[in-house]
Amino acid sequence: MIKAQRNILTLACAMLFLFAVMISAKAQGLSAGTITGVVTDPNNAVVPNATVTIANAVTGYTRTVNTDADGTFRFNDVPPNSYQIKASAPGFSSEQQSLAVHTSVPISVKIPLAVTSASETVTISSNTAEALENTSTSHTDVDQTLMTRLPVRSVGSGLSDVVTLAAPGVVADSNGFFHPL
């Protein structure tokens, strides 16, 4: 009889322990949510390394991540509440959305970013005639740094070697002197 009571007591303790573990697991599962998503451009291509932020102004809760190479992001263990999610990337205008985390079921978000307009200013000065070449013949500019970098075969014909190696349409004859083609 004592052995039967001991078995019943052991079974009751085991059931109580399992019940406590199940309640604890259920409470932990409801206490946090997951937000996943992808950041895209107007052509639905992914935007890598975009900055994604979730924030709740009332509670002060803020978290920031960068998207992976495939444009995806993930926030784990997000407390149940309402949030503003904002995505931004260089060359794109930022986008903001509202979302609410109420369960531990993952929330999937797609955030499309629009391309920002770009402007460029070009200033042309009045001394542009000096920069333009007005001759219709072809020529090659050879400066001293080019001369020091080119291999010279002989000291006596160094200038001829430089002209032959640097200028297109110039070849060396049997004596090593340059001749234009």
Short mmCIF file of C-alpha atoms in Angstrom, two decimals:
data_model
loop_
_atom_site.label_atom_id
_atom_site.label_comp_id
_atom_site.label_asym_id
_atom_site.label_seq_id
_atom_site.Cartn_x
_atom_site.Cartn_y
_atom_site.Cartn_z
CA MET A 1 0.00 0.00 0.00
CA ILE A 2 2.81 2.42 0.85
CA LYS A 3 4.49 1.64 -2.44
CA ALA A 4 1.27 2.50 -4.34
CA GLN A 5 0.97 5.80 -2.44
CA ARG A 6 4.60 6.61 -3.25
CA ASN A 7 3.96 5.92 -6.97
CA ILE A 8 0.85 8.11 -6.95
CA LEU A 9 2.76 10.91 -5.18
CA THR A 10 5.63 10.62 -7.69
CA LEU A 11 3.18 10.71 -10.61
CA ALA A 12 1.39 13.74 -9.14
CA CYS A 13 4.70 15.60 -8.67
CA ALA A 14 5.76 14.80 -12.25
CA MET A 15 2.41 16.02 -13.62
CA LEU A 16 2.64 19.21 -11.54
CA PHE A 17 6.17 19.81 -12.81
CA LEU A 18 5.10 19.29 -16.45
CA PHE A 19 2.13 21.60 -15.96
CA ALA A 20 4.42 24.31 -14.53
CA VAL A 21 6.86 23.93 -17.45
CA MET A 22 4.02 24.15 -20.00
CA ILE A 23 2.59 27.30 -18.40
CA SER A 24 6.06 28.87 -18.29
CA ALA A 25 6.71 28.00 -21.97
CA LYS A 26 3.32 29.39 -23.00
CA ALA A 27 3.92 32.62 -21.08
CA GLN A 28 7.35 33.03 -22.65
CA GLY A 29 5.95 32.43 -26.12
CA LEU A 30 3.38 35.19 -25.75
CA SER A 31 5.75 37.71 -24.24
CA ALA A 32 7.77 38.42 -27.38
CA GLY A 33 7.24 38.63 -31.11
CA THR A 34 9.40 38.48 -34.22
CA ILE A 35 9.48 40.96 -37.09
CA THR A 36 11.07 39.87 -40.36
CA GLY A 37 11.09 41.58 -43.70
CA VAL A 38 12.81 42.70 -46.85
CA VAL A 39 13.74 46.16 -48.13
CA THR A 40 13.30 46.65 -51.89
CA ASP A 41 13.80 49.37 -54.49
CA PRO A 42 11.18 50.50 -57.08
CA ASN A 43 12.15 47.57 -59.37
CA ASN A 44 11.58 45.06 -56.52
CA ALA A 45 15.32 44.43 -56.29
CA VAL A 46 16.62 44.00 -52.75
CA VAL A 47 18.52 46.80 -51.01
CA PRO A 48 21.50 45.44 -49.06
CA ASN A 49 22.90 47.26 -46.02
CA ALA A 50 19.80 49.41 -45.51
CA THR A 51 19.17 50.62 -41.97
CA VAL A 52 15.89 49.42 -40.41
CA THR A 53 14.66 50.80 -37.07
CA ILE A 54 11.64 49.88 -34.95
CA ALA A 55 10.56 52.33 -32.28
CA ASN A 56 7.76 53.03 -29.84
CA ALA A 57 7.74 56.69 -28.77
CA VAL A 58 5.62 56.04 -25.68
CA THR A 59 7.78 53.30 -24.16
CA GLY A 60 11.09 54.53 -25.61
CA TYR A 61 11.81 51.07 -27.08
CA THR A 62 14.13 51.36 -30.13
CA ARG A 63 16.17 48.77 -32.04
CA THR A 64 18.16 49.11 -35.26
CA VAL A 65 19.58 46.51 -37.68
CA ASN A 66 21.10 46.55 -41.17
CA THR A 67 19.76 44.38 -43.96
CA ASP A 68 21.80 41.43 -45.17
CA ALA A 69 23.14 41.02 -48.70
CA ASP A 70 19.74 39.63 -49.71
CA GLY A 71 17.93 42.70 -48.33
CA THR A 72 16.36 40.87 -45.36
CA PHE A 73 16.22 41.91 -41.72
CA ARG A 74 14.98 40.35 -38.48
CA PHE A 75 14.03 41.58 -35.02
CA ASN A 76 13.68 38.88 -32.35
CA ASP A 77 12.10 39.15 -28.88
CA VAL A 78 10.03 42.26 -29.63
CA PRO A 79 7.64 43.06 -26.73
CA PRO A 80 3.93 43.23 -27.64
CA ASN A 81 3.09 46.82 -28.57
CA SER A 82 2.55 49.18 -31.50
CA TYR A 83 5.67 50.25 -33.40
CA GLN A 84 6.85 52.51 -36.18
CA ILE A 85 9.27 50.76 -38.53
CA LYS A 86 11.55 52.94 -40.64
CA ALA A 87 13.96 51.94 -43.42
CA SER A 88 16.59 54.13 -45.08
CA ALA A 89 19.53 53.66 -47.43
CA PRO A 90 21.92 55.97 -49.30
CA GLY A 91 20.37 57.12 -52.59
CA PHE A 92 16.84 56.32 -51.42
CA SER A 93 14.21 58.28 -49.53
CA SER A 94 13.31 56.77 -46.17
CA GLU A 95 10.03 54.88 -45.69
CA GLN A 96 8.02 54.51 -42.48
CA GLN A 97 5.20 52.07 -41.62
CA SER A 98 3.12 51.26 -38.55
CA LEU A 99 2.76 47.74 -37.20
CA ALA A 100 1.53 46.07 -34.04
CA VAL A 101 3.02 43.03 -32.32
CA HIS A 102 0.26 41.13 -30.47
CA THR A 103 1.38 37.49 -30.68
CA SER A 104 4.53 35.45 -31.02
CA VAL A 105 3.58 34.66 -34.63
CA PRO A 106 6.29 36.23 -36.84
CA ILE A 107 5.23 39.35 -38.73
CA SER A 108 6.58 39.73 -42.26
CA VAL A 109 7.01 43.23 -43.67
CA LYS A 110 8.01 44.46 -47.14
CA ILE A 111 9.39 47.98 -47.21
CA PRO A 112 9.73 49.58 -50.66
CA LEU A 113 12.13 52.52 -50.92
CA ALA A 114 11.88 55.24 -53.58
CA VAL A 115 14.93 56.62 -55.36
CA THR A 116 15.78 60.17 -54.37
CA SER A 117 16.29 62.77 -57.03
CA ALA A 118 19.85 63.75 -57.76
CA SER A 119 21.16 67.03 -59.07
CA GLU A 120 24.57 67.98 -60.31
CA THR A 121 26.01 71.42 -61.02
CA VAL A 122 28.67 71.92 -63.66
CA THR A 123 30.61 75.19 -63.84
CA ILE A 124 32.44 76.10 -67.04
CA SER A 125 35.13 78.73 -66.72
CA SER A 126 36.09 81.21 -69.42
CA ASN A 127 39.63 79.78 -69.90
CA THR A 128 38.42 76.62 -71.62
CA ALA A 129 40.18 77.47 -74.89
CA GLU A 130 43.49 76.57 -73.27
CA ALA A 131 42.24 73.09 -72.37
CA LEU A 132 40.84 72.27 -75.80
CA GLU A 133 43.11 71.10 -78.61
CA ASN A 134 42.27 72.65 -81.95
CA THR A 135 44.69 70.71 -84.15
CA SER A 136 43.37 67.93 -86.36
CA THR A 137 46.58 65.92 -86.34
CA SER A 138 47.28 63.07 -83.97
CA HIS A 139 50.05 63.40 -81.43
CA THR A 140 51.22 61.86 -78.18
CA ASP A 141 52.29 63.87 -75.16
CA VAL A 142 55.41 62.43 -73.52
CA ASP A 143 56.47 63.79 -70.15
CA GLN A 144 59.51 63.14 -67.99
CA THR A 145 57.71 60.68 -65.67
CA LEU A 146 56.86 58.49 -68.66
CA MET A 147 60.48 58.62 -69.80
CA THR A 148 61.72 57.43 -66.42
CA ARG A 149 59.29 54.48 -66.36
CA LEU A 150 59.99 53.10 -69.87
CA PRO A 151 62.79 50.56 -70.37
CA VAL A 152 65.61 52.00 -72.48
CA ARG A 153 67.74 49.54 -74.45
CA SER A 154 70.79 51.73 -74.93
CA VAL A 155 71.99 55.03 -73.54
CA GLY A 156 72.85 56.47 -76.96
CA SER A 157 69.38 55.97 -78.44
CA GLY A 158 67.29 56.63 -75.29
CA LEU A 159 65.08 59.31 -76.85
CA SER A 160 64.46 57.13 -79.91
CA ASP A 161 63.46 54.23 -77.60
CA VAL A 162 61.04 56.44 -75.65
CA VAL A 163 59.36 57.72 -78.81
CA THR A 164 59.11 54.20 -80.24
CA LEU A 165 57.60 52.77 -77.03
CA ALA A 166 55.26 55.67 -76.17
CA ALA A 167 53.87 56.88 -79.49
CA PRO A 168 51.38 54.85 -81.50
CA GLY A 169 52.23 54.34 -85.16
CA VAL A 170 56.01 54.56 -84.61
CA VAL A 171 58.40 51.64 -85.15
CA ALA A 172 62.13 51.16 -84.80
CA ASP A 173 64.27 50.42 -87.83
CA SER A 174 67.26 48.05 -87.90
CA ASN A 175 69.50 50.76 -86.45
CA GLY A 176 67.13 51.40 -83.53
CA PHE A 177 65.93 54.82 -84.71
CA PHE A 178 62.23 55.62 -84.80
CA HIS A 179 60.21 55.95 -87.98
CA PRO A 180 56.53 56.94 -88.15
CA LEU A 181 54.31 54.65 -90.15
#
